[in-house]
mmCIF file with all atom_site columns, C-alpha atoms in Angstrom:
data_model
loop_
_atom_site.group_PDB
_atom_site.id
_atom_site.type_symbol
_atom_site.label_atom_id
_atom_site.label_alt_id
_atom_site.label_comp_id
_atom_site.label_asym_id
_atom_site.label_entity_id
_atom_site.label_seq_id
_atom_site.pdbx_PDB_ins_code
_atom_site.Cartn_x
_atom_site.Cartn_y
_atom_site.Cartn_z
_atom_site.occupancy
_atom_site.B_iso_or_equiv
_atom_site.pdbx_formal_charge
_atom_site.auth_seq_id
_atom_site.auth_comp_id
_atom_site.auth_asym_id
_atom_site.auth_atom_id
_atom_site.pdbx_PDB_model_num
ATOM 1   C CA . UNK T 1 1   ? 0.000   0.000   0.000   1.00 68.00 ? 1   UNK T CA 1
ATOM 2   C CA . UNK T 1 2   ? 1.245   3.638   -0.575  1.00 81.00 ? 2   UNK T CA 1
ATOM 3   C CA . UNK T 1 3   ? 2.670   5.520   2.207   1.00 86.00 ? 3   UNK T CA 1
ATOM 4   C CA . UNK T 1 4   ? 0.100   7.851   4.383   1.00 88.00 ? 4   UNK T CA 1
ATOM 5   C CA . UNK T 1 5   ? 1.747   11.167  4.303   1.00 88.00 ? 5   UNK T CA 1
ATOM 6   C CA . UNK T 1 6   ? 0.898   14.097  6.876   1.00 87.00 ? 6   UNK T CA 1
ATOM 7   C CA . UNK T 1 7   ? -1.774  16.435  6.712   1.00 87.00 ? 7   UNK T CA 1
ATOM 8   C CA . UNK T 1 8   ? -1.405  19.344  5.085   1.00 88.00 ? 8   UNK T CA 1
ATOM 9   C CA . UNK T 1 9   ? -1.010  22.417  6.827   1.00 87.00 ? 9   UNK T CA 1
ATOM 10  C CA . UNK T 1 10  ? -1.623  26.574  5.842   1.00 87.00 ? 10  UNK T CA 1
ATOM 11  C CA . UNK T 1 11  ? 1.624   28.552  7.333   1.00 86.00 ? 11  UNK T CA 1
ATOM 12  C CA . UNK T 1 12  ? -1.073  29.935  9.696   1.00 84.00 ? 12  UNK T CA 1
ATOM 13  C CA . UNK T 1 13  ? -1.673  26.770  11.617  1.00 85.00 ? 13  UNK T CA 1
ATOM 14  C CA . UNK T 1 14  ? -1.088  26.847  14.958  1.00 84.00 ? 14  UNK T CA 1
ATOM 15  C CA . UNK T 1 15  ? -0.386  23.706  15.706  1.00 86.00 ? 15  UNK T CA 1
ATOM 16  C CA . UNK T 1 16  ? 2.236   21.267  15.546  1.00 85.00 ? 16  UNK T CA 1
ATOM 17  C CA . UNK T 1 17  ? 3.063   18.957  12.585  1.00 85.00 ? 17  UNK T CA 1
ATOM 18  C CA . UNK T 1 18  ? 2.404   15.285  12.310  1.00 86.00 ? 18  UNK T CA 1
ATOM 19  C CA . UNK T 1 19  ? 4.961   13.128  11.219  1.00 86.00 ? 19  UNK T CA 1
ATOM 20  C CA . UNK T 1 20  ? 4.025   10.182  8.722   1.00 88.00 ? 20  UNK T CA 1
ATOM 21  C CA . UNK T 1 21  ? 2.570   7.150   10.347  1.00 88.00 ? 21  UNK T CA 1
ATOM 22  C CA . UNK T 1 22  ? 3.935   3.190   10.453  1.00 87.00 ? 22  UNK T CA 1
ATOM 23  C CA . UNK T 1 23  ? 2.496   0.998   8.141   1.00 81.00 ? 23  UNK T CA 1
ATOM 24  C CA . UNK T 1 24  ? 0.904   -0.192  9.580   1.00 81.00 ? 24  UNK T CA 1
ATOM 25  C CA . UNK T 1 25  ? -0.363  2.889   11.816  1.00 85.00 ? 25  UNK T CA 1
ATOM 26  C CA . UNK T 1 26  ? 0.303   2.237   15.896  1.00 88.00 ? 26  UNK T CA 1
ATOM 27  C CA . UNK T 1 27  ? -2.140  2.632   17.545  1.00 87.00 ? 27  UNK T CA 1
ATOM 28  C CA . UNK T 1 28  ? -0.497  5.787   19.862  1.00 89.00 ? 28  UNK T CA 1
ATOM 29  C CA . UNK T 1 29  ? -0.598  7.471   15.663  1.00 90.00 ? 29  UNK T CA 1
ATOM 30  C CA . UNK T 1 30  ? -4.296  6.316   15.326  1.00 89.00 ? 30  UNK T CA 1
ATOM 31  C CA . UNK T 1 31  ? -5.134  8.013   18.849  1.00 90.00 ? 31  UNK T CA 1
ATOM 32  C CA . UNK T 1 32  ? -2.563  11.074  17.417  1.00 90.00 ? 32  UNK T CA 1
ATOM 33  C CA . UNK T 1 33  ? -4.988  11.396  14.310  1.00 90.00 ? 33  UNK T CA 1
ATOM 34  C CA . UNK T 1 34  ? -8.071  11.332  16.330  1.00 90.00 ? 34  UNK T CA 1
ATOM 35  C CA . UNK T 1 35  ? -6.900  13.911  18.523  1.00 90.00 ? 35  UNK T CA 1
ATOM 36  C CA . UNK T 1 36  ? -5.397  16.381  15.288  1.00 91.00 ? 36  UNK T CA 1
ATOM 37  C CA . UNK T 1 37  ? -8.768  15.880  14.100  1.00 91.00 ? 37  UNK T CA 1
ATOM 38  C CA . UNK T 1 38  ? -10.639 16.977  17.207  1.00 90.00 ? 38  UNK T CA 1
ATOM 39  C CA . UNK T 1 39  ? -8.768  19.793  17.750  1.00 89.00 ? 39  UNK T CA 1
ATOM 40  C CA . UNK T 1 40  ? -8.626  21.217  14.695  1.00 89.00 ? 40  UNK T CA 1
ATOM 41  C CA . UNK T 1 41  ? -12.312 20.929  13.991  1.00 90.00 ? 41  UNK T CA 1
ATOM 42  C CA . UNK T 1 42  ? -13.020 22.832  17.170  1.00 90.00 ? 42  UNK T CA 1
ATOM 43  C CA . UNK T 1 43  ? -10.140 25.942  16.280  1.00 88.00 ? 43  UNK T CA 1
ATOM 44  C CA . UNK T 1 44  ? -12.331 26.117  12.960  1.00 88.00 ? 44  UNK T CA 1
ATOM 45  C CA . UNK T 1 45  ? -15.048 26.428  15.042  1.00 88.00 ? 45  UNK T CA 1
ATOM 46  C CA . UNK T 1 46  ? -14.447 28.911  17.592  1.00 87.00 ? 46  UNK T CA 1
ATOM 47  C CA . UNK T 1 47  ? -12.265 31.337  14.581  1.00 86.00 ? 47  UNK T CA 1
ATOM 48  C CA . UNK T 1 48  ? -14.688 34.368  13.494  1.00 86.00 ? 48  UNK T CA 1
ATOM 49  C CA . UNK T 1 49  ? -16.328 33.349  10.307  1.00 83.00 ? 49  UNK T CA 1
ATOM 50  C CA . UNK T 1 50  ? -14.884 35.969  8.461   1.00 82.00 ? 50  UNK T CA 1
ATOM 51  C CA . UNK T 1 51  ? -11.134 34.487  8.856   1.00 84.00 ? 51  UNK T CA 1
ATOM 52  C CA . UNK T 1 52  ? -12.705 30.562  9.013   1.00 85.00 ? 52  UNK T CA 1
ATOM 53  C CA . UNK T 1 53  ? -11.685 30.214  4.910   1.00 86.00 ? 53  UNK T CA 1
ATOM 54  C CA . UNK T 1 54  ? -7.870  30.245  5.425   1.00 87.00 ? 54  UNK T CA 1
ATOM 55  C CA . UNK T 1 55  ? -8.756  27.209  7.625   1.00 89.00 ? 55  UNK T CA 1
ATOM 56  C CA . UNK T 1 56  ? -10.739 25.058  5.358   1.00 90.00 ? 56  UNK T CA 1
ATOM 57  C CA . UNK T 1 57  ? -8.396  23.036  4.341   1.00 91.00 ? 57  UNK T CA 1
ATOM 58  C CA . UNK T 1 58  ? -6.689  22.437  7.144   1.00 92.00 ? 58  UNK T CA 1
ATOM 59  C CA . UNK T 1 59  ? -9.653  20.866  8.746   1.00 91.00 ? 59  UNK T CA 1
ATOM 60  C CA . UNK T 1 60  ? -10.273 18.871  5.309   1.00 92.00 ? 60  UNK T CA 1
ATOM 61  C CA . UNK T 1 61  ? -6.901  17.282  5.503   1.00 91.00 ? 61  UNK T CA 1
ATOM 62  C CA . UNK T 1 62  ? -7.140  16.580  8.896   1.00 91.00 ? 62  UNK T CA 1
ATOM 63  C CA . UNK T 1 63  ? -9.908  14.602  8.849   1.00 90.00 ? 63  UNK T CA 1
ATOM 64  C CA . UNK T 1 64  ? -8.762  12.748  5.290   1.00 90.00 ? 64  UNK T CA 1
ATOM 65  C CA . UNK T 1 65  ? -5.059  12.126  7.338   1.00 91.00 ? 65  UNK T CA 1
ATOM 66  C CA . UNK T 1 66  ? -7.263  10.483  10.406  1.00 91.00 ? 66  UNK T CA 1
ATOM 67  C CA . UNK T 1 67  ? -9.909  8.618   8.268   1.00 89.00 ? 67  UNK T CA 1
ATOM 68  C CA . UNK T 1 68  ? -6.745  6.861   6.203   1.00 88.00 ? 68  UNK T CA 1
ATOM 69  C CA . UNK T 1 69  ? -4.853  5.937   9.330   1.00 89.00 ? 69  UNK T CA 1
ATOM 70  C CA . UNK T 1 70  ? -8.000  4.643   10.746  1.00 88.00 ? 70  UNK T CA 1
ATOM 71  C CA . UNK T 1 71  ? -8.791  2.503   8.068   1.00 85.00 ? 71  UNK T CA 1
ATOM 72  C CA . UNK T 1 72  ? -5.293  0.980   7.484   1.00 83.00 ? 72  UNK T CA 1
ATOM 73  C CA . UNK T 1 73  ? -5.022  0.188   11.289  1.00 81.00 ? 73  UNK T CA 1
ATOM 74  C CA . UNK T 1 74  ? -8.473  -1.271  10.611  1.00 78.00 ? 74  UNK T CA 1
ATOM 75  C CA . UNK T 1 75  ? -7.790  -3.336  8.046   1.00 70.00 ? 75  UNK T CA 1
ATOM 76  C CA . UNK T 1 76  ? -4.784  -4.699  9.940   1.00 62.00 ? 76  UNK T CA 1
ATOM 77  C CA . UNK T 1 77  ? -7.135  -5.588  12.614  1.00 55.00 ? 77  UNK T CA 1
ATOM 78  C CA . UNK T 1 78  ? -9.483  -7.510  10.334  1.00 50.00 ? 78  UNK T CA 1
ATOM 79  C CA . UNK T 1 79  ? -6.235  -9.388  8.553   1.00 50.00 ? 79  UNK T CA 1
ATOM 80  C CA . UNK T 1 80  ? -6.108  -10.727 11.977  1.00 52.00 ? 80  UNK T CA 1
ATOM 81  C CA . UNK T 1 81  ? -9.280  -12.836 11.243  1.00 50.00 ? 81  UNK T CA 1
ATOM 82  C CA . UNK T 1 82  ? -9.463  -16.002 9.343   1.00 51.00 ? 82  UNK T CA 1
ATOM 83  C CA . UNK T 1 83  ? -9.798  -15.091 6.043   1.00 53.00 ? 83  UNK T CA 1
ATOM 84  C CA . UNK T 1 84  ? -13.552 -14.608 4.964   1.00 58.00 ? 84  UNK T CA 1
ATOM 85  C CA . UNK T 1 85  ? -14.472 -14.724 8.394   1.00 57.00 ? 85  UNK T CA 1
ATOM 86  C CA . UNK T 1 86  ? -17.368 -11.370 9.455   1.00 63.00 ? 86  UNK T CA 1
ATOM 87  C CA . UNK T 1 87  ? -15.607 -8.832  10.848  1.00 62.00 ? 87  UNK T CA 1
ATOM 88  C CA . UNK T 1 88  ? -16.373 -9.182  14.863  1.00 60.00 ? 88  UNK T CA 1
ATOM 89  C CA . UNK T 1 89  ? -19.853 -6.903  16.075  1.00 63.00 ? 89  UNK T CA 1
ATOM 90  C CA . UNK T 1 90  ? -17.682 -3.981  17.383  1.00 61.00 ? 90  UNK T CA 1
ATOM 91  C CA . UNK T 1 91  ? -15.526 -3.521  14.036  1.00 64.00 ? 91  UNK T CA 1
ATOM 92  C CA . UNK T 1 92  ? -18.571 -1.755  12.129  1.00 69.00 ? 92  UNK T CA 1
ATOM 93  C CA . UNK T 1 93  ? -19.672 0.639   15.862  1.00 69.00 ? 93  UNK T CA 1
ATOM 94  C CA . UNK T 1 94  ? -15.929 1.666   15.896  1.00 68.00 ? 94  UNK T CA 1
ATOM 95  C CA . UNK T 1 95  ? -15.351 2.735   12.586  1.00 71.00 ? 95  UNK T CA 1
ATOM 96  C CA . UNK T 1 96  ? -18.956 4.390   12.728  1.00 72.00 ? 96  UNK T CA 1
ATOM 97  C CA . UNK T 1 97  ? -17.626 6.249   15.971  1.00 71.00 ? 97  UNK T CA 1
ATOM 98  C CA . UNK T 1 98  ? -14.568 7.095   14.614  1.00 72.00 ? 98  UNK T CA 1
ATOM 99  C CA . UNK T 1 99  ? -15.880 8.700   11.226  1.00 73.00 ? 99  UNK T CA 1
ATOM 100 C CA . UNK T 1 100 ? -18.668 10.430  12.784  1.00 76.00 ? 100 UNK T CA 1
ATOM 101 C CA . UNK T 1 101 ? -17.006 14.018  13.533  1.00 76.00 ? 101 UNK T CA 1
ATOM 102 C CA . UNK T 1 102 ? -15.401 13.600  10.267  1.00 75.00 ? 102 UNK T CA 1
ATOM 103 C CA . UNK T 1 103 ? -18.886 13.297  8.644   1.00 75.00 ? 103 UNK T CA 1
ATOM 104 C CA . UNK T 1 104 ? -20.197 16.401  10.823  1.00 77.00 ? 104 UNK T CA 1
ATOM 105 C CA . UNK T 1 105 ? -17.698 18.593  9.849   1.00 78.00 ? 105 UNK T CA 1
ATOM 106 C CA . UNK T 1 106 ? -17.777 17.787  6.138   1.00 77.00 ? 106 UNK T CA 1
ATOM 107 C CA . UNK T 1 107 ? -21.779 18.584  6.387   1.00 80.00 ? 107 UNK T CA 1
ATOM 108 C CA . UNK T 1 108 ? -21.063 22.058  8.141   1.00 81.00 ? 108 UNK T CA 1
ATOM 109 C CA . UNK T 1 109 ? -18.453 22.753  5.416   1.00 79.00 ? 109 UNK T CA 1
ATOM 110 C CA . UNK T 1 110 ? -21.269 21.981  2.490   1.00 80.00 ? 110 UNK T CA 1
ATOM 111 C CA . UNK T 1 111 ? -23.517 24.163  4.506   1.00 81.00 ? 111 UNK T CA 1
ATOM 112 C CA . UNK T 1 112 ? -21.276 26.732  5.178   1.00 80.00 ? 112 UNK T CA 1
ATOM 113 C CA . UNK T 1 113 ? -20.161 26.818  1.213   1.00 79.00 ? 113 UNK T CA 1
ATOM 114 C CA . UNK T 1 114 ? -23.751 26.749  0.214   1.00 77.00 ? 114 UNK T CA 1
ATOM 115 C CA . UNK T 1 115 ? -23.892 30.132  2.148   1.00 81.00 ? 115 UNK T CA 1
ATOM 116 C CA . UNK T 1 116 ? -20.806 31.471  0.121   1.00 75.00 ? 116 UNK T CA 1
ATOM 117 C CA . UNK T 1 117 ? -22.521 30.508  -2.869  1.00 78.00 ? 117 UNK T CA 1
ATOM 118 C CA . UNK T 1 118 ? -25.925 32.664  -1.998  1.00 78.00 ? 118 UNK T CA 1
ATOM 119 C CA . UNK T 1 119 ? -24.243 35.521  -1.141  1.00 74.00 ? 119 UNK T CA 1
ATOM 120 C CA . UNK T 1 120 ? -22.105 35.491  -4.018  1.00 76.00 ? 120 UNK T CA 1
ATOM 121 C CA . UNK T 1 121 ? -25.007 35.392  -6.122  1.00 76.00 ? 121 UNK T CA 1
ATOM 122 C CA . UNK T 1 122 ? -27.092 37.990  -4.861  1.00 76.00 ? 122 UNK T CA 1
ATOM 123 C CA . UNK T 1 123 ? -23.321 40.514  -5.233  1.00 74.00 ? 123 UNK T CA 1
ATOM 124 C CA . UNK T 1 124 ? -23.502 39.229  -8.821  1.00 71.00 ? 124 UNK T CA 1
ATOM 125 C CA . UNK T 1 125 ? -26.873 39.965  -9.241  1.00 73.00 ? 125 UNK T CA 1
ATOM 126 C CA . UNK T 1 126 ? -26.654 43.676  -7.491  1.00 78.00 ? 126 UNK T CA 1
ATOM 127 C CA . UNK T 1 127 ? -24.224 44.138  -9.402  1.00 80.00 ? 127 UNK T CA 1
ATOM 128 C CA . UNK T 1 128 ? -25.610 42.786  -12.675 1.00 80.00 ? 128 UNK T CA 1
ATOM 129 C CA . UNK T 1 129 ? -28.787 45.645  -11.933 1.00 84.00 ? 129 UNK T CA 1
ATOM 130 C CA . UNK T 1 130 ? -26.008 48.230  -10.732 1.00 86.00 ? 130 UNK T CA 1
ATOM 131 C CA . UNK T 1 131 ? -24.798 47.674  -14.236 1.00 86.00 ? 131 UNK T CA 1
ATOM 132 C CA . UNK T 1 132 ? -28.138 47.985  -16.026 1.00 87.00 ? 132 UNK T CA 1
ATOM 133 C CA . UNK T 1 133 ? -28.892 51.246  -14.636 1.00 89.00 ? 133 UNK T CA 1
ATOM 134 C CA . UNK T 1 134 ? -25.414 52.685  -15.707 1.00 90.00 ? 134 UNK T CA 1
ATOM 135 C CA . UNK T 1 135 ? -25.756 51.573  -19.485 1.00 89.00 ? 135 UNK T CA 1
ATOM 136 C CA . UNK T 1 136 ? -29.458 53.454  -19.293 1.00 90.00 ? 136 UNK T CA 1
ATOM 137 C CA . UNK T 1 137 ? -27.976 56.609  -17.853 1.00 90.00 ? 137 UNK T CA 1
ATOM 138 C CA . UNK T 1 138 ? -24.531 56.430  -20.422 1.00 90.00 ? 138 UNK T CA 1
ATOM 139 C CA . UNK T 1 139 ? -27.140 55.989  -23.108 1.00 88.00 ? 139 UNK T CA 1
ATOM 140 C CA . UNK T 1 140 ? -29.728 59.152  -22.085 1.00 88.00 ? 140 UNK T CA 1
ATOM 141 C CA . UNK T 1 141 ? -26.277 61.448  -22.387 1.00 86.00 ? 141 UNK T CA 1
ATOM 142 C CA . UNK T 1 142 ? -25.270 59.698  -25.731 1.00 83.00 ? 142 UNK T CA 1
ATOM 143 C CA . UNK T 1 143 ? -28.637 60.138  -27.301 1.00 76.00 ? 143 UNK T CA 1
ATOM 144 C CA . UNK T 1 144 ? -28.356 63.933  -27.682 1.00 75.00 ? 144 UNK T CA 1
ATOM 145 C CA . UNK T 1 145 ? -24.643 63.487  -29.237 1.00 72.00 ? 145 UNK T CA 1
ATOM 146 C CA . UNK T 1 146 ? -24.338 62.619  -32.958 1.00 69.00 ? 146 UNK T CA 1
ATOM 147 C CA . UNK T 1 147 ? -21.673 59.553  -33.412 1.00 69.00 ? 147 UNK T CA 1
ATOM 148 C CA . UNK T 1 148 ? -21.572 57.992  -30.552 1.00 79.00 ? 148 UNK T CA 1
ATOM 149 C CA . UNK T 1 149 ? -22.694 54.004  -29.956 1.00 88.00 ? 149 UNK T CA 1
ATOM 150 C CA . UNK T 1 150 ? -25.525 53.367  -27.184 1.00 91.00 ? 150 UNK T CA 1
ATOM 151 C CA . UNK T 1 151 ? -23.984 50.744  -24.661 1.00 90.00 ? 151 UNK T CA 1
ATOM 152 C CA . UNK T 1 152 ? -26.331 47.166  -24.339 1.00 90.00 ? 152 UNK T CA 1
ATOM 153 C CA . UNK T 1 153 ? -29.156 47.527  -22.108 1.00 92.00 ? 153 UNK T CA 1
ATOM 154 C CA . UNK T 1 154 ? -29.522 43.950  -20.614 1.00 90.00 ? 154 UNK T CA 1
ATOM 155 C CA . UNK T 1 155 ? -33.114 42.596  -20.328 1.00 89.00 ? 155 UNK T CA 1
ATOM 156 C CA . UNK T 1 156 ? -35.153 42.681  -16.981 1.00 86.00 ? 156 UNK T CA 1
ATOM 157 C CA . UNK T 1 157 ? -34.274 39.249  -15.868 1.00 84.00 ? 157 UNK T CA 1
ATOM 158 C CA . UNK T 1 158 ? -30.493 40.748  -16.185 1.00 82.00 ? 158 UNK T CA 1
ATOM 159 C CA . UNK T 1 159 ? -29.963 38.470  -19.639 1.00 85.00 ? 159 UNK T CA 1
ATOM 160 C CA . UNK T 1 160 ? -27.463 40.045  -22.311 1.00 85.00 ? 160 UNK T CA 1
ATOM 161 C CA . UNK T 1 161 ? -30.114 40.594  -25.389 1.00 86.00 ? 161 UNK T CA 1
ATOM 162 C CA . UNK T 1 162 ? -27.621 39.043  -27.972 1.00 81.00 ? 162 UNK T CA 1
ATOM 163 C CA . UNK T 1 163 ? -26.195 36.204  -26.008 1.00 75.00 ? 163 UNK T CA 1
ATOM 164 C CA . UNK T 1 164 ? -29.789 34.384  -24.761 1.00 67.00 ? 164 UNK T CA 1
ATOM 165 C CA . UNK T 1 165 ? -32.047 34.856  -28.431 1.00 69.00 ? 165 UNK T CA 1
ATOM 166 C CA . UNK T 1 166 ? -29.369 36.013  -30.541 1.00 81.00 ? 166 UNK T CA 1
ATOM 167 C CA . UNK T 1 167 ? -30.669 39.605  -31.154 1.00 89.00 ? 167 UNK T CA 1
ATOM 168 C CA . UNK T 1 168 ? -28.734 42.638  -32.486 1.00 91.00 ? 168 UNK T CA 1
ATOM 169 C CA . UNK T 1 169 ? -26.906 44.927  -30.359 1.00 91.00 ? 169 UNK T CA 1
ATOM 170 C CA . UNK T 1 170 ? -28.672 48.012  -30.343 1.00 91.00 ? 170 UNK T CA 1
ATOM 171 C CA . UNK T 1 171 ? -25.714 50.383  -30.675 1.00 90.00 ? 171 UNK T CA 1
ATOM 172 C CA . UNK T 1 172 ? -27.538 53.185  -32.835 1.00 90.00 ? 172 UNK T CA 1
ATOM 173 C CA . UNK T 1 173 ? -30.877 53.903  -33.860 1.00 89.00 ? 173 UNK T CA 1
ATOM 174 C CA . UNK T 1 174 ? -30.064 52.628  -37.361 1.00 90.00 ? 174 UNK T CA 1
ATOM 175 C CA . UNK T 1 175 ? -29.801 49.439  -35.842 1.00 92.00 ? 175 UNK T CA 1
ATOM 176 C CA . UNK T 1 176 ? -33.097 49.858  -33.951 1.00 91.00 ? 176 UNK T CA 1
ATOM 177 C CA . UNK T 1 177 ? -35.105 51.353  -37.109 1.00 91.00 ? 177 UNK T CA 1
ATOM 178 C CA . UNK T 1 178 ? -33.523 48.468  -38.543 1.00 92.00 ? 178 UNK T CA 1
ATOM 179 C CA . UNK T 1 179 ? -34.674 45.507  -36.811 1.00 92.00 ? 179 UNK T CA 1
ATOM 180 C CA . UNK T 1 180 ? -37.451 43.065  -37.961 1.00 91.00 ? 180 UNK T CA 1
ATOM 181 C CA . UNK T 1 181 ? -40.457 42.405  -36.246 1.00 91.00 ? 181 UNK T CA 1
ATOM 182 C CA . UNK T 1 182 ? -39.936 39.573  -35.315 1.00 90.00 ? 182 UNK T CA 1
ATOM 183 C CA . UNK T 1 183 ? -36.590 40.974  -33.552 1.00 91.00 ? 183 UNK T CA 1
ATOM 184 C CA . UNK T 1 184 ? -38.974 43.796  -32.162 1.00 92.00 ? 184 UNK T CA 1
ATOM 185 C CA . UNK T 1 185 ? -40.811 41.334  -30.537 1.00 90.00 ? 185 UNK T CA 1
ATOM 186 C CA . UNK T 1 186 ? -38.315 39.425  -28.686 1.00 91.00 ? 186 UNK T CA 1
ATOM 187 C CA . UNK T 1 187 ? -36.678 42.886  -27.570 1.00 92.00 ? 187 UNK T CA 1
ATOM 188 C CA . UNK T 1 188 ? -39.884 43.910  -26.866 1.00 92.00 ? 188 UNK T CA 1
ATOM 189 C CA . UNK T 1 189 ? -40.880 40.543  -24.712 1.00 91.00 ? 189 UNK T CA 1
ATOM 190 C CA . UNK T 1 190 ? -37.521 40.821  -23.142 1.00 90.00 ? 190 UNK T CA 1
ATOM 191 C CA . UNK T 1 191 ? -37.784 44.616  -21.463 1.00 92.00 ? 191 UNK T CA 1
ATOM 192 C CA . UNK T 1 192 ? -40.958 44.215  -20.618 1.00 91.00 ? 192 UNK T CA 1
ATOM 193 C CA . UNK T 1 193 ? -42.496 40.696  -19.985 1.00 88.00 ? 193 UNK T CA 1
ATOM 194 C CA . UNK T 1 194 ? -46.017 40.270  -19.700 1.00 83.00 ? 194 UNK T CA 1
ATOM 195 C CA . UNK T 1 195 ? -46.208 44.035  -20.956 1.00 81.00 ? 195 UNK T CA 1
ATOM 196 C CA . UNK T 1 196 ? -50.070 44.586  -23.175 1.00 80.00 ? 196 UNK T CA 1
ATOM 197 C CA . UNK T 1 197 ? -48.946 48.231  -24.893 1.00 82.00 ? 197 UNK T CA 1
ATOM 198 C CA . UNK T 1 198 ? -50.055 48.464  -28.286 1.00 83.00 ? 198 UNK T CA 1
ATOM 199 C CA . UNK T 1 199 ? -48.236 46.334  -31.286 1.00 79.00 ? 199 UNK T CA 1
ATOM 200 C CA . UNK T 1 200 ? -47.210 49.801  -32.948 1.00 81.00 ? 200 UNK T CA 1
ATOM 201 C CA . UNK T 1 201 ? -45.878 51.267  -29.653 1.00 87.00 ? 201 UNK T CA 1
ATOM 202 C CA . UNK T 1 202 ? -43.280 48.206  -29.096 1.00 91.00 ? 202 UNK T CA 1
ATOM 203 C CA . UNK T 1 203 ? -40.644 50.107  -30.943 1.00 91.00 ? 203 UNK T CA 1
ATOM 204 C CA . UNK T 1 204 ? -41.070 53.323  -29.043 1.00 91.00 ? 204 UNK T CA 1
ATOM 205 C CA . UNK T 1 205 ? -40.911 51.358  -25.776 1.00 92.00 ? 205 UNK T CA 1
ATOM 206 C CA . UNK T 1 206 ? -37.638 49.787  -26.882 1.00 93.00 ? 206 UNK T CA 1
ATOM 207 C CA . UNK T 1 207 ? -36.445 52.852  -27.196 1.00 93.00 ? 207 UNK T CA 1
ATOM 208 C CA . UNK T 1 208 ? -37.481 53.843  -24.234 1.00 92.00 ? 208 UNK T CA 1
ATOM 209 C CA . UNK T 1 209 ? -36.598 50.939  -21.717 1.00 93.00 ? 209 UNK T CA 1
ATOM 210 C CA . UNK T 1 210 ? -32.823 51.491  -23.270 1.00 93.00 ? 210 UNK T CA 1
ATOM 211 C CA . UNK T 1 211 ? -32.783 55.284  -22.480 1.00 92.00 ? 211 UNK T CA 1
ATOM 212 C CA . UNK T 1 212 ? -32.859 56.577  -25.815 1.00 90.00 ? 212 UNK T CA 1
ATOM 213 C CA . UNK T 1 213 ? -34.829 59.460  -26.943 1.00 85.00 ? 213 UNK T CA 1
ATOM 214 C CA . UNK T 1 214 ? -37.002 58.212  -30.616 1.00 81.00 ? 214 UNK T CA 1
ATOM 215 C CA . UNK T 1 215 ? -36.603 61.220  -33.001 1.00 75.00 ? 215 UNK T CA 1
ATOM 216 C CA . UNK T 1 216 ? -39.470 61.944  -34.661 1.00 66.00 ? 216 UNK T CA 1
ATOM 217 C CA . UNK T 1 217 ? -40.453 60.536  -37.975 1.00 56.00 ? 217 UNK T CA 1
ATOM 218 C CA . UNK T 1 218 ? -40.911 63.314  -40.761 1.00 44.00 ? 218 UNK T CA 1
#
């Protein structure tokens, strides 16, 4: 079997290295690995949340460095057996016991990432709106200046117009006087869904919900 090498650890760690176990593992390095475990699990836990990241994987490998010694002094124990033979009633309670705060801190680390991940996507969203209402404002000082390109005005559910159905970027009003209608319609759909204004008025809204002023048809 491949050699069990020591847990990583971050440079801010406070605590001791292990050294690599026997193969087999004693059982004064099981006990060692038990007690890494434990102890690292609860520095994770009582380190302010906002400075707990730099620590993940310490506790990950700590519990992956006791889990492997475990199991190979485990299955040294059950080699003892005649071969075939059930393992005896307190093999399966053990290794359950043993594994236990290994499988409690894994499930507070899922939780605790699935709170990462909801946060970061209501910054990506805010700023995905933030966004939105800049390209609306660049585009109501553009409109009044000859030459210059309106920025993309993302839809309302924060979609990019040209990456979702494929739709023109509406970077002057040539391009807008310019679409068809069935490309009216999707813009339309997409800056206003579930809107009822009039078929004719669709254009004028486009122009509109992207912050440029229509000039008036002669």
């Amino acid at each position: 079997m491949p050699p069990i090498n020591p847990p990583w650890r971050s440079a801010q760690n406070p605590f001791m290295p292990l050294s690599a176990p026997s193969d087999p593992p004693t059982t004064a390095e099981v006990a060692e690995a038990v007690a890494y475990e434990r102890v690292m699990t609860e520095f994770y836990a009582r380190t302010p949340r906002r400075n707990r990241r730099r620590f993940e994987r310490d506790v990950t490998e700590a519990s992956a460095y006791k889990t492997k010694v475990v199991a190979r002094r485990a299955g040294l124990m059950a080699a003892q057996y005649e071969p075939g033979a059930p393992p005896p009633p307190w093999f399966k309670v053990a290794v359950n016991d043993t594994l236990r705060p290994t499988r409690g801190t894994l499930r507070r680390l899922e939780q605790e990432m699935g709170r990462v991940e909801k946060w970061m996507e209501r910054i990506r969203d805010s700023s995905a709106i933030v966004n939105r209402r800049l390209a609306i404002l660049c585009n109501k000082s553009r409109s009044t200046r000859v030459g210059r390109s309106f920025e993309v005005v993302p839809f309302q559910d924060l979609w990019d117009p040209e990456a979702v159905r494929r739709l023109p970027p509406l970077t002057s009003r040539a391009v807008i006087e310019g679409l068809t209608m069935a490309q009216i319609r999707d813009y339309y759909n997409g800056y206003y869904p579930g809107g009822r204004h009039r078929r004719a008025d669709h254009l004028g809204k486009i122009y509109e919900a992207i912050g440029v002023r229509r000039r008036r048809q002669v």
